[in-house]
PDB file of C-alpha atoms in Angstrom:
ATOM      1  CA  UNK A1383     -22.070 -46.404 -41.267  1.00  0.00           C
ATOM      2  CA  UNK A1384     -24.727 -46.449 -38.714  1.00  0.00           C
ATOM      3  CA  UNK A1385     -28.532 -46.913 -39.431  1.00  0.00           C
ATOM      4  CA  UNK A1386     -29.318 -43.126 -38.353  1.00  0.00           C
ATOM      5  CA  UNK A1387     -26.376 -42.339 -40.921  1.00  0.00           C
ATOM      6  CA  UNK A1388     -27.962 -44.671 -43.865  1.00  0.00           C
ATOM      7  CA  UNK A1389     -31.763 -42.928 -42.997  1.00  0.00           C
ATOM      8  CA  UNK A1390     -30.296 -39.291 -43.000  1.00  0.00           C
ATOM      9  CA  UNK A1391     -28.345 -40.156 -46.330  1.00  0.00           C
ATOM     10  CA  UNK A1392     -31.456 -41.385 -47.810  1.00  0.00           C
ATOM     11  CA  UNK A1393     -33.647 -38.962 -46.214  1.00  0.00           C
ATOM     12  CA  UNK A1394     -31.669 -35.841 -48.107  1.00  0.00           C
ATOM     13  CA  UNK A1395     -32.664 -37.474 -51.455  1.00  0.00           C
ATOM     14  CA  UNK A1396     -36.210 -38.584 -50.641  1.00  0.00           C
ATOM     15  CA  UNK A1397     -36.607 -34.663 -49.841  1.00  0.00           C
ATOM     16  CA  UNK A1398     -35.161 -32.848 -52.465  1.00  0.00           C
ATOM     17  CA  UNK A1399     -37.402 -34.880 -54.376  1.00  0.00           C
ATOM     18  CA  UNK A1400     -40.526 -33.586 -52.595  1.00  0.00           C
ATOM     19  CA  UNK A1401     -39.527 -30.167 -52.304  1.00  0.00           C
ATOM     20  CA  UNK A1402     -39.793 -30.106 -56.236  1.00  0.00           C
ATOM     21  CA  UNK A1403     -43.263 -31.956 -56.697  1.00  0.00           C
ATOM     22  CA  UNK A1404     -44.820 -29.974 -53.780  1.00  0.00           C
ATOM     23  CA  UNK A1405     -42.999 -26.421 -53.018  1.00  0.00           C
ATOM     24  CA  UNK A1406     -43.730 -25.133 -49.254  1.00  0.00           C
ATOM     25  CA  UNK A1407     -46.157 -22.398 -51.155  1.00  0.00           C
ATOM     26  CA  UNK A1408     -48.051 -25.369 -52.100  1.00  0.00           C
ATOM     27  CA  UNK A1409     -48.379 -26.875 -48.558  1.00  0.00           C
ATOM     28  CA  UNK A1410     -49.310 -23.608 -46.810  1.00  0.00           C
ATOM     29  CA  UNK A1411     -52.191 -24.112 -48.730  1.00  0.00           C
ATOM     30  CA  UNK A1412     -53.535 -27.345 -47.267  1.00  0.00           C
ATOM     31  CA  UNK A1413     -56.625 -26.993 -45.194  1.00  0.00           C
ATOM     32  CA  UNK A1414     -54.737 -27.949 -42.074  1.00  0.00           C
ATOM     33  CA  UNK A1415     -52.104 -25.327 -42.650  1.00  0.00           C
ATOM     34  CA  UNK A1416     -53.883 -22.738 -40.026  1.00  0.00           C
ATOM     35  CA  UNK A1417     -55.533 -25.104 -37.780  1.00  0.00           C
ATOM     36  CA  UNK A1418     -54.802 -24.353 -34.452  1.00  0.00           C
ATOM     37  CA  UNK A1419     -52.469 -27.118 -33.137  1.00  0.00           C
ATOM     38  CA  UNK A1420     -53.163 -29.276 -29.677  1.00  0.00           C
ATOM     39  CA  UNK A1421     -50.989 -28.708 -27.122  1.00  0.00           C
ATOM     40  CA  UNK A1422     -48.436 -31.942 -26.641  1.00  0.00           C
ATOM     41  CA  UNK A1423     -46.214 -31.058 -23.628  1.00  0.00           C
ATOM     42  CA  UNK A1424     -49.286 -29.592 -21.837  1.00  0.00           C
ATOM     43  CA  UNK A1425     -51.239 -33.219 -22.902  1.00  0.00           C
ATOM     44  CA  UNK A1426     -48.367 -35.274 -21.971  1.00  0.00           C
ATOM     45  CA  UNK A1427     -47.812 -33.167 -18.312  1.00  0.00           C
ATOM     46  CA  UNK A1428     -51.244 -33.738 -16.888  1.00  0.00           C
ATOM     47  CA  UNK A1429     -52.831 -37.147 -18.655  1.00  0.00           C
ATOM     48  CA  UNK A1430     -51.572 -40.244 -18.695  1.00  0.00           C
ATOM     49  CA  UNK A1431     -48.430 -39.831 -20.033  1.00  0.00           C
ATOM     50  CA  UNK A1432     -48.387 -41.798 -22.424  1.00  0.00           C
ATOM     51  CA  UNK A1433     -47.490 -41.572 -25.871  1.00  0.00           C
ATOM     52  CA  UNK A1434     -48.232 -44.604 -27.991  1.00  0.00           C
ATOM     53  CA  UNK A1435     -47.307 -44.900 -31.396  1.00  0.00           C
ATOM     54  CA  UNK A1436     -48.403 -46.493 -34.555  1.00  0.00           C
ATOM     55  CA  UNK A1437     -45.422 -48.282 -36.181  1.00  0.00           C
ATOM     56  CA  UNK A1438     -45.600 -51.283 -38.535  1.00  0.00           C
ATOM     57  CA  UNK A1439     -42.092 -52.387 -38.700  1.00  0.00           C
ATOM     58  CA  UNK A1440     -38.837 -51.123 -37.558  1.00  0.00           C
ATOM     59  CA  UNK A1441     -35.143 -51.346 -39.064  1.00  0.00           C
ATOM     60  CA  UNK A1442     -34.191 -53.488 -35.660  1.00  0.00           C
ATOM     61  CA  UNK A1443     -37.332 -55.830 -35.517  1.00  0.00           C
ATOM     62  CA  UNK A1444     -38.563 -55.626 -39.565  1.00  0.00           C
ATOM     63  CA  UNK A1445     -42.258 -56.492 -39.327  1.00  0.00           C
ATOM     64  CA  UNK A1446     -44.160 -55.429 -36.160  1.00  0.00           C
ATOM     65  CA  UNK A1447     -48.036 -55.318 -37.477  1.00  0.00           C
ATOM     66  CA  UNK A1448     -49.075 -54.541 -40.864  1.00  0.00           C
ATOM     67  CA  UNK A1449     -52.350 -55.860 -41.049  1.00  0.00           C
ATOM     68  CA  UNK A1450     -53.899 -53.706 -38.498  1.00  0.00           C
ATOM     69  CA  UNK A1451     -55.833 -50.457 -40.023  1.00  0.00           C
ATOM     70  CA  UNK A1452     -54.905 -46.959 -39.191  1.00  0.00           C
ATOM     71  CA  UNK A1453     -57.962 -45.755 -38.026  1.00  0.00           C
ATOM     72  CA  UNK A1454     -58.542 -48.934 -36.182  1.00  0.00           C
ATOM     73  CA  UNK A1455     -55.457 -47.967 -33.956  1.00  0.00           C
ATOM     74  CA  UNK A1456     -55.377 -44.549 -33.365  1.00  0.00           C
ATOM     75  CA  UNK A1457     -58.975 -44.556 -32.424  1.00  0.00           C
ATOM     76  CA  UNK A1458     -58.054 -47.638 -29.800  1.00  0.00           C
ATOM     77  CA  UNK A1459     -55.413 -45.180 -28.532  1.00  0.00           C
ATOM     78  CA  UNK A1460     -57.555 -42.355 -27.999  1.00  0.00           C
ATOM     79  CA  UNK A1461     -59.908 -44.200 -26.282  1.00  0.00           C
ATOM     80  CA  UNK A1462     -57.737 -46.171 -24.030  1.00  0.00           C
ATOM     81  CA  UNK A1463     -56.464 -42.379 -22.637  1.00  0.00           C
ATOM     82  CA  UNK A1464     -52.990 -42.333 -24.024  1.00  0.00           C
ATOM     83  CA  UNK A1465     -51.677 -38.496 -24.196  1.00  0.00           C
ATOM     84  CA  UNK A1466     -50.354 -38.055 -27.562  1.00  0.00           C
ATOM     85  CA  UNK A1467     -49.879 -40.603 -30.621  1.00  0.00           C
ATOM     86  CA  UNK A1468     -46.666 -40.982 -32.612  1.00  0.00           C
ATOM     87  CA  UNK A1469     -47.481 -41.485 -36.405  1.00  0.00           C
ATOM     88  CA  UNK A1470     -44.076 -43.116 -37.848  1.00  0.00           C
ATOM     89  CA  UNK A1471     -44.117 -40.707 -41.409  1.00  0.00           C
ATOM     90  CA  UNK A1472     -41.058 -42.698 -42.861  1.00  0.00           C
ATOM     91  CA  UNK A1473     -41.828 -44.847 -45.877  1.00  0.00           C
ATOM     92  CA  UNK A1474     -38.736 -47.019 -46.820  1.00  0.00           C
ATOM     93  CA  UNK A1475     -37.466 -47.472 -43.238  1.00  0.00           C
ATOM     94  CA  UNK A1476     -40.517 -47.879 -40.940  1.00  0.00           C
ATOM     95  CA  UNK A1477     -43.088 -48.776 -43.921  1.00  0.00           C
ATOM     96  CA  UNK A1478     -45.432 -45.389 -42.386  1.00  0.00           C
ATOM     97  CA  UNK A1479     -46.700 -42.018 -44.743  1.00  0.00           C
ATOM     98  CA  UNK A1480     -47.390 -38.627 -44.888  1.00  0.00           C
ATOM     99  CA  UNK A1481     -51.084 -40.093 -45.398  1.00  0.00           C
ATOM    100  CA  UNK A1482     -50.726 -41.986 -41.701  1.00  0.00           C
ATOM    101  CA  UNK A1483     -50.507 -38.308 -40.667  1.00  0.00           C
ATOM    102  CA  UNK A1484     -53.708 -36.976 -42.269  1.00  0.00           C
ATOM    103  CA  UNK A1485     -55.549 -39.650 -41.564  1.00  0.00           C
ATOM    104  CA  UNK A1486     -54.319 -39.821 -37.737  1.00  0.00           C
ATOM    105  CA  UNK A1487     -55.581 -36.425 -38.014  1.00  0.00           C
ATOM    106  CA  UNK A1488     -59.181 -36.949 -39.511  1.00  0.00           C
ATOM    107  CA  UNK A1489     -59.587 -39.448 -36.843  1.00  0.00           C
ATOM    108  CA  UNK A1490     -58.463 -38.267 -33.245  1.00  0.00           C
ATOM    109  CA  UNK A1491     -58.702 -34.794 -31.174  1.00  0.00           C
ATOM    110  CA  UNK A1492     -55.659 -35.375 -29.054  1.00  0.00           C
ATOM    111  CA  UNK A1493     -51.782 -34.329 -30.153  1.00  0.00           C
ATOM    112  CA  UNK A1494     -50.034 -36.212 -32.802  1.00  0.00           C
ATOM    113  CA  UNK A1495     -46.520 -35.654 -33.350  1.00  0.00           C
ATOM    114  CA  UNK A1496     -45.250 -36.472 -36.405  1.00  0.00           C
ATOM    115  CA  UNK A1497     -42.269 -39.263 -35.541  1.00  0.00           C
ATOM    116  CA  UNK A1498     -39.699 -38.847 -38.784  1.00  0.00           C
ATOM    117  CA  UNK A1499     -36.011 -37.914 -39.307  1.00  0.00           C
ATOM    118  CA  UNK A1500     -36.055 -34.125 -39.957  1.00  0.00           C
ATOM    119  CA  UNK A1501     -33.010 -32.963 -41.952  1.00  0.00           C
ATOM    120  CA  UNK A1502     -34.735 -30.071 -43.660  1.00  0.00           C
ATOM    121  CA  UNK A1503     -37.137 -26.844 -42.283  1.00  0.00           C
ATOM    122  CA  UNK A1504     -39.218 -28.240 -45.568  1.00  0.00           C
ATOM    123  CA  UNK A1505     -40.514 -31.286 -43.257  1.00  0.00           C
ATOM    124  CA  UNK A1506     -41.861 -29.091 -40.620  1.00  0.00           C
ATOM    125  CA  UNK A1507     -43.815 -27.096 -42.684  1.00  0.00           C
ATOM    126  CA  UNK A1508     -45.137 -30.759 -43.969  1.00  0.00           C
ATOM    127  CA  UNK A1509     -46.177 -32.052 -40.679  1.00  0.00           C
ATOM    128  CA  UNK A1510     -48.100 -28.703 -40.391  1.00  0.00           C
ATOM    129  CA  UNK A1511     -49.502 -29.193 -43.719  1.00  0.00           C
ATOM    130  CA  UNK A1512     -50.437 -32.922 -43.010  1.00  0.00           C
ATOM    131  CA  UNK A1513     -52.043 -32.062 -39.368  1.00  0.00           C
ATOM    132  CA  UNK A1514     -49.394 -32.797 -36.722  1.00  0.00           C
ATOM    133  CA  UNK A1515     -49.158 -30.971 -33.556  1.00  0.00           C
ATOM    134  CA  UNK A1516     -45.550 -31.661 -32.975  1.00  0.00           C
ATOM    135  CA  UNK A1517     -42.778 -32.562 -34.573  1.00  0.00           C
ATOM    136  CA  UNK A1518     -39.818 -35.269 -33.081  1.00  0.00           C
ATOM    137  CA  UNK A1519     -35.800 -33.391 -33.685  1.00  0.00           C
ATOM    138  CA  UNK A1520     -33.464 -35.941 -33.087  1.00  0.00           C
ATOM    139  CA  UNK A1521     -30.271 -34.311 -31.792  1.00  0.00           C
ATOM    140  CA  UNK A1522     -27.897 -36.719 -32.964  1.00  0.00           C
ATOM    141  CA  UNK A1523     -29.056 -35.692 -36.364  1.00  0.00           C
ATOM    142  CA  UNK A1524     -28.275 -32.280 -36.103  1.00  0.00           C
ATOM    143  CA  UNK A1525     -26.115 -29.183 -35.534  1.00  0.00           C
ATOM    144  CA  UNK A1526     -27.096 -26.992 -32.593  1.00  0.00           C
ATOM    145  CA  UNK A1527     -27.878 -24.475 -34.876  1.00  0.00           C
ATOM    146  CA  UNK A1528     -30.174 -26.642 -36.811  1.00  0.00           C
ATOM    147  CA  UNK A1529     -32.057 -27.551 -33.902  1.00  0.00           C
ATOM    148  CA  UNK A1530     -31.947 -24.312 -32.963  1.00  0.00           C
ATOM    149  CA  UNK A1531     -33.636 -22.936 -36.062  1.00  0.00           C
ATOM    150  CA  UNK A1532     -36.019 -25.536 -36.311  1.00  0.00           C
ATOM    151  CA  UNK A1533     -37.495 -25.103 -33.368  1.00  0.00           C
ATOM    152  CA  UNK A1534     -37.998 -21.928 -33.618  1.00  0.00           C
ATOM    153  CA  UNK A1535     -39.570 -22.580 -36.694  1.00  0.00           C
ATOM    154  CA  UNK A1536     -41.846 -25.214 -35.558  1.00  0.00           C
ATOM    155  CA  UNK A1537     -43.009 -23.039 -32.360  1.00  0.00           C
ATOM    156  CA  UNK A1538     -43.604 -20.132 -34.764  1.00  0.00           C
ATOM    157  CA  UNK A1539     -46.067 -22.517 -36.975  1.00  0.00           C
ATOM    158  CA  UNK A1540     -48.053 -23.605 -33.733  1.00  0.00           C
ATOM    159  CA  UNK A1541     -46.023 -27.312 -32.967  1.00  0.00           C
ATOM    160  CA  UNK A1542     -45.073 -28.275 -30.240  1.00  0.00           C
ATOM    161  CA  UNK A1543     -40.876 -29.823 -29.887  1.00  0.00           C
ATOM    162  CA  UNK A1544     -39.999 -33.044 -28.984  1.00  0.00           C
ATOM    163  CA  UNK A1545     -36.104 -33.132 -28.904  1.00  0.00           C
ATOM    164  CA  UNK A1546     -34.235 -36.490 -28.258  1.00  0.00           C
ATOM    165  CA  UNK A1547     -31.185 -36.807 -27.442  1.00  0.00           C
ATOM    166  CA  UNK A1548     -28.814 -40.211 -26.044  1.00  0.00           C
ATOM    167  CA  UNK A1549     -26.351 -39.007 -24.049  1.00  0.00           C
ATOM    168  CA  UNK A1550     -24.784 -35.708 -22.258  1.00  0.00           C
ATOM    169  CA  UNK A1551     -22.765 -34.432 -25.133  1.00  0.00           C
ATOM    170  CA  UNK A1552     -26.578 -34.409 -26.998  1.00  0.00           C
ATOM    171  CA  UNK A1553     -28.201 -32.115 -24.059  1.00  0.00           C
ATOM    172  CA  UNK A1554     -26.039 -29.519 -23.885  1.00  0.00           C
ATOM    173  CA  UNK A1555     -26.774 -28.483 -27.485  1.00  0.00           C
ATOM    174  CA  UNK A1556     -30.675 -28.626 -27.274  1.00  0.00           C
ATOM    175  CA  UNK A1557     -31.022 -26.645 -24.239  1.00  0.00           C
ATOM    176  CA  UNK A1558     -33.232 -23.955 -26.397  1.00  0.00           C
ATOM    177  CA  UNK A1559     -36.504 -21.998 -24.803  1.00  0.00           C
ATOM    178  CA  UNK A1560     -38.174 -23.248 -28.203  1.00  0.00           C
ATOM    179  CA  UNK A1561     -38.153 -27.039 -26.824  1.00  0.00           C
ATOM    180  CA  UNK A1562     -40.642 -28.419 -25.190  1.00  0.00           C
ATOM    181  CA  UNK A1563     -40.281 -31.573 -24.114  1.00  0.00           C
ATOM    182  CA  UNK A1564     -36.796 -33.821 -23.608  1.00  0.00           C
ATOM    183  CA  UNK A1565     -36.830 -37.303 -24.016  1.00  0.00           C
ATOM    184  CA  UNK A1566     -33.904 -39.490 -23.295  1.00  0.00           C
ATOM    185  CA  UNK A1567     -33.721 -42.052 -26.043  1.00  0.00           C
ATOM    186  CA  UNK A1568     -32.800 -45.598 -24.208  1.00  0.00           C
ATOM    187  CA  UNK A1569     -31.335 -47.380 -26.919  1.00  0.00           C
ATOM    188  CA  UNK A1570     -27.495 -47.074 -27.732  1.00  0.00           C
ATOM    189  CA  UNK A1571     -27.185 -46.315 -31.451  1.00  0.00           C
ATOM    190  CA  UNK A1572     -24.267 -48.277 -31.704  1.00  0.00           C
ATOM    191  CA  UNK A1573     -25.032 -51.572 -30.077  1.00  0.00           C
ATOM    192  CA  UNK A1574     -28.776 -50.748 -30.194  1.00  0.00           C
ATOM    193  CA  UNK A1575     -28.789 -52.253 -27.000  1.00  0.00           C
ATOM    194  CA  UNK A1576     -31.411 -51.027 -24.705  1.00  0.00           C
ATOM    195  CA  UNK A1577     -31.121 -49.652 -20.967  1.00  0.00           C
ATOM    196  CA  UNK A1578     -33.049 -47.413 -18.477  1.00  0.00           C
ATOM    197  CA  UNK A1579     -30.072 -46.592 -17.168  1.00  0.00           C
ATOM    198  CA  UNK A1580     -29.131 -43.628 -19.901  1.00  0.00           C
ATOM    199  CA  UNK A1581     -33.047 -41.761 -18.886  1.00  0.00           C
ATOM    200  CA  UNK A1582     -31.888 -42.173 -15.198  1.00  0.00           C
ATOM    201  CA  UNK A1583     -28.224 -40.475 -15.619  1.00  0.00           C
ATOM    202  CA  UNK A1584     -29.406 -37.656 -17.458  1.00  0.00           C
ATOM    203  CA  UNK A1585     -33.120 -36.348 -15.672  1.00  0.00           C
ATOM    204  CA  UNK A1586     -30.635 -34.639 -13.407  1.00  0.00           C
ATOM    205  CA  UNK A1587     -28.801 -32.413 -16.270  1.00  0.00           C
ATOM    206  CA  UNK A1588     -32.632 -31.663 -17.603  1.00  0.00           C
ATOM    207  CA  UNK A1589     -33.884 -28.678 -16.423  1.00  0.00           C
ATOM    208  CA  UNK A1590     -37.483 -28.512 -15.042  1.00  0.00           C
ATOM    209  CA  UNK A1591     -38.521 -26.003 -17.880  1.00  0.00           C
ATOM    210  CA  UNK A1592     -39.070 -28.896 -19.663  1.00  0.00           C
ATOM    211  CA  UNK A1593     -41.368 -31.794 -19.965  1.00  0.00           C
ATOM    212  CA  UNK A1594     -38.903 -34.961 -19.706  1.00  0.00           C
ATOM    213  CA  UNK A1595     -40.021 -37.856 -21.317  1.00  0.00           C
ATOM    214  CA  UNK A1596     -38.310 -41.344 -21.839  1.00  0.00           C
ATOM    215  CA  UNK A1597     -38.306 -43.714 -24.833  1.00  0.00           C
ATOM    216  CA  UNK A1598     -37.229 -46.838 -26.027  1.00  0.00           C
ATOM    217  CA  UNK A1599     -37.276 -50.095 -23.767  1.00  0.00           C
ATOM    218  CA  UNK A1600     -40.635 -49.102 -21.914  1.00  0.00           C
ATOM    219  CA  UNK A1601     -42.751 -51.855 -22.199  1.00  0.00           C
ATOM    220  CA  UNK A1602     -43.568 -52.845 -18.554  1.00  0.00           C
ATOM    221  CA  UNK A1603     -45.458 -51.079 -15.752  1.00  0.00           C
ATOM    222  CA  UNK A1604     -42.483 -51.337 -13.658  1.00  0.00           C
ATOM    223  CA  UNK A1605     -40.109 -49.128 -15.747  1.00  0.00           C
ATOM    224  CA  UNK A1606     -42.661 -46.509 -15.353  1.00  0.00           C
ATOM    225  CA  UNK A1607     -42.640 -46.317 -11.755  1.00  0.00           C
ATOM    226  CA  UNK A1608     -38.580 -47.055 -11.800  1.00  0.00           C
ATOM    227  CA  UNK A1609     -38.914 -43.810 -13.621  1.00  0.00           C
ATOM    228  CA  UNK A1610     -41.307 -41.778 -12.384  1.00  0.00           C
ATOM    229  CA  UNK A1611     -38.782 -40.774  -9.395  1.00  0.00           C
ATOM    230  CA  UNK A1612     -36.644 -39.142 -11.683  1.00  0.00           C
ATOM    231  CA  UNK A1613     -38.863 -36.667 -12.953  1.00  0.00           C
ATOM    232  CA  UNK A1614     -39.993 -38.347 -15.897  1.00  0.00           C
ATOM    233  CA  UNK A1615     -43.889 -37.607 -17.204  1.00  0.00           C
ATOM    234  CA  UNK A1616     -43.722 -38.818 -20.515  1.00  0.00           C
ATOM    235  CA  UNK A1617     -42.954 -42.633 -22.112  1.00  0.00           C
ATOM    236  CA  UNK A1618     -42.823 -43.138 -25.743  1.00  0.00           C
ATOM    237  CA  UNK A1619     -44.125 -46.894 -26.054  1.00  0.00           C
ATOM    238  CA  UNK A1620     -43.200 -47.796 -29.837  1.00  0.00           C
ATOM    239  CA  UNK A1621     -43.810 -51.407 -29.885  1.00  0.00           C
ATOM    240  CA  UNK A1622     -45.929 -52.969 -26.589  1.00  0.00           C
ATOM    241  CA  UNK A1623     -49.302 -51.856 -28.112  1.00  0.00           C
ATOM    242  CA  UNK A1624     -48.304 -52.114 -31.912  1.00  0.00           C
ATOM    243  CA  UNK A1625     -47.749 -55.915 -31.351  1.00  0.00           C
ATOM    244  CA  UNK A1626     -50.275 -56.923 -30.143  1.00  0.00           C
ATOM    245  CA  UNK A1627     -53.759 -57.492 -32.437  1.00  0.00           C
ATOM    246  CA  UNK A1628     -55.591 -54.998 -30.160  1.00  0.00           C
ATOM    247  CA  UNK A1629     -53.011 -52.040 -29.525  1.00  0.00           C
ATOM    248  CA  UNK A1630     -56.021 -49.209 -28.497  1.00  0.00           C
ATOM    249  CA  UNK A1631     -57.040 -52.029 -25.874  1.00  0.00           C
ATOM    250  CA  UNK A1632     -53.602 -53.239 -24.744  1.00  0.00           C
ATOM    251  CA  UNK A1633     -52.869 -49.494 -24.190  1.00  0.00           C
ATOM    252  CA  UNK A1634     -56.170 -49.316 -22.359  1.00  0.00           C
ATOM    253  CA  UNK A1635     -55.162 -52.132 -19.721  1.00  0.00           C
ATOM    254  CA  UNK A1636     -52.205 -51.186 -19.716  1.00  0.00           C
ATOM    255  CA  UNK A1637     -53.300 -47.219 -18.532  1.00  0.00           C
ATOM    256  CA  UNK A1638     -55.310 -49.039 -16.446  1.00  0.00           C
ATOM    257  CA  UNK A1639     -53.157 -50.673 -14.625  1.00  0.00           C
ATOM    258  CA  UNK A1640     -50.995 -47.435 -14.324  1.00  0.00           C
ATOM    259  CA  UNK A1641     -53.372 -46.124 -12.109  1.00  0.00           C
TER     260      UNK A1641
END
């Protein structure tokens, strides 16, 4: 059993169980239900690029930063220029909340995708109910018709799709007009080893239509410009800023020195 299989196994119980304490009739009532939603692709296509993402510990490296404050973070990020921020929303996993999310929210005008596993249509209408501007479908997750249906569901509440996906197999089923951007996920599920090389292969089989963006493993200027070339205007960077004690000013020299 892998560790996407163990989260998606977990993830089925964890939301049944909020399905019954808050009913999607309930969250189409938050506040943030109709706000109009920030634009990610668009963001991500014309700033920096980056999207930087608040994460305090990961299945593969446990603890990354827990004593940093949300706010504290998210602010940094906005300031330093990044294009989007990635609020982790799993709890037992990557130690993040639904409340990460609204308070993301309360704090920063720029789009926030909410980064989570999403078995169920139920969790998009939550990241719309908890202020997210996009939502993350991981392809290896899903059936084509899934991700098919989801997006279509998210783009109909105003989100914006990120769709990851690790290898060819994983493209050809999320080829849908209701995605937005594509990001190549660098790490091999398997050996979670991690390597440019899978973003390279695959720009080619992406289709222009769509904002290509590359995660995992991008923690140095360098692989930017390696992958620049190839098309590639987006870079999820999980861990470079969370480590450090600064992240909104590490992601500020580090746009910086982009330039």
């Amino acid at each position: 059993m892998t560790i996407l299989d163990k989260i998606t196994s977990y993830k089925k119980l964890e939301v049944a169980a909020r399905k019954q304490a808050f009913p999607v009739s309930l969250l189409k009532q938050s506040t943030l239900f109709n706000r109009d939603c920030y634009a990610m692709a668009k963001s991500v296509a014309t700033g920096s690029g980056i999207i930087a993402e608040h994460k305090r510990r990961s299945p593969s490296k446990s603890v990354i930063n827990e004593s940093i404050l949300l706010p504290e973070v998210v602010k940094g990020y906005e300031n330093a220029g990044v294009s989007a921020i990635s609020v982790l929303t799993d709890t037992k996993f990557f130690g993040g909340s639904l409340d990460d999310l609204l308070l993301a929210r309360a704090y920063v005008n720029i789009p926030i995708l909410r980064k989570d596993f999403i078995i169920d249509p139920y969790q998009i209408y939550e990241a719309k109910a908890y202020g997210a501007d996009a939502i993350l479908l991981i392809a290896a997750c899903l059936e084509e018709s899934q991700l098919q249906e989801y997006s279509a569901l998210a783009k109909e509440l105003g989100m914006d799709v990120l769709l990851e996906i690790h290898n060819e197999e994983e493209l050809k089923k999320s080829l849908h007009p209701t995605v937005d951007l594509l990001g190549v996920n660098n790490r091999n599920l398997k050996t979670f080893e991690v390597s440019l090389d899978a973003s390279k292969a695959l720009s080619k089989l992406i289709p222009d239509s769509y904002v290509k963006v590359s995660e995992s493993g991008i923690s140095s200027i360098e692989a930017i410009k390696e992958l620049k070339p190839f098309g590639y205007k987006g870079f999820l960077i999980g861990e470079r800023f969370m480590k450090t004690e600064n992240p909104g000013e590490s992601a500020g020299e580090f746009i910086k020195a982009l330039k």
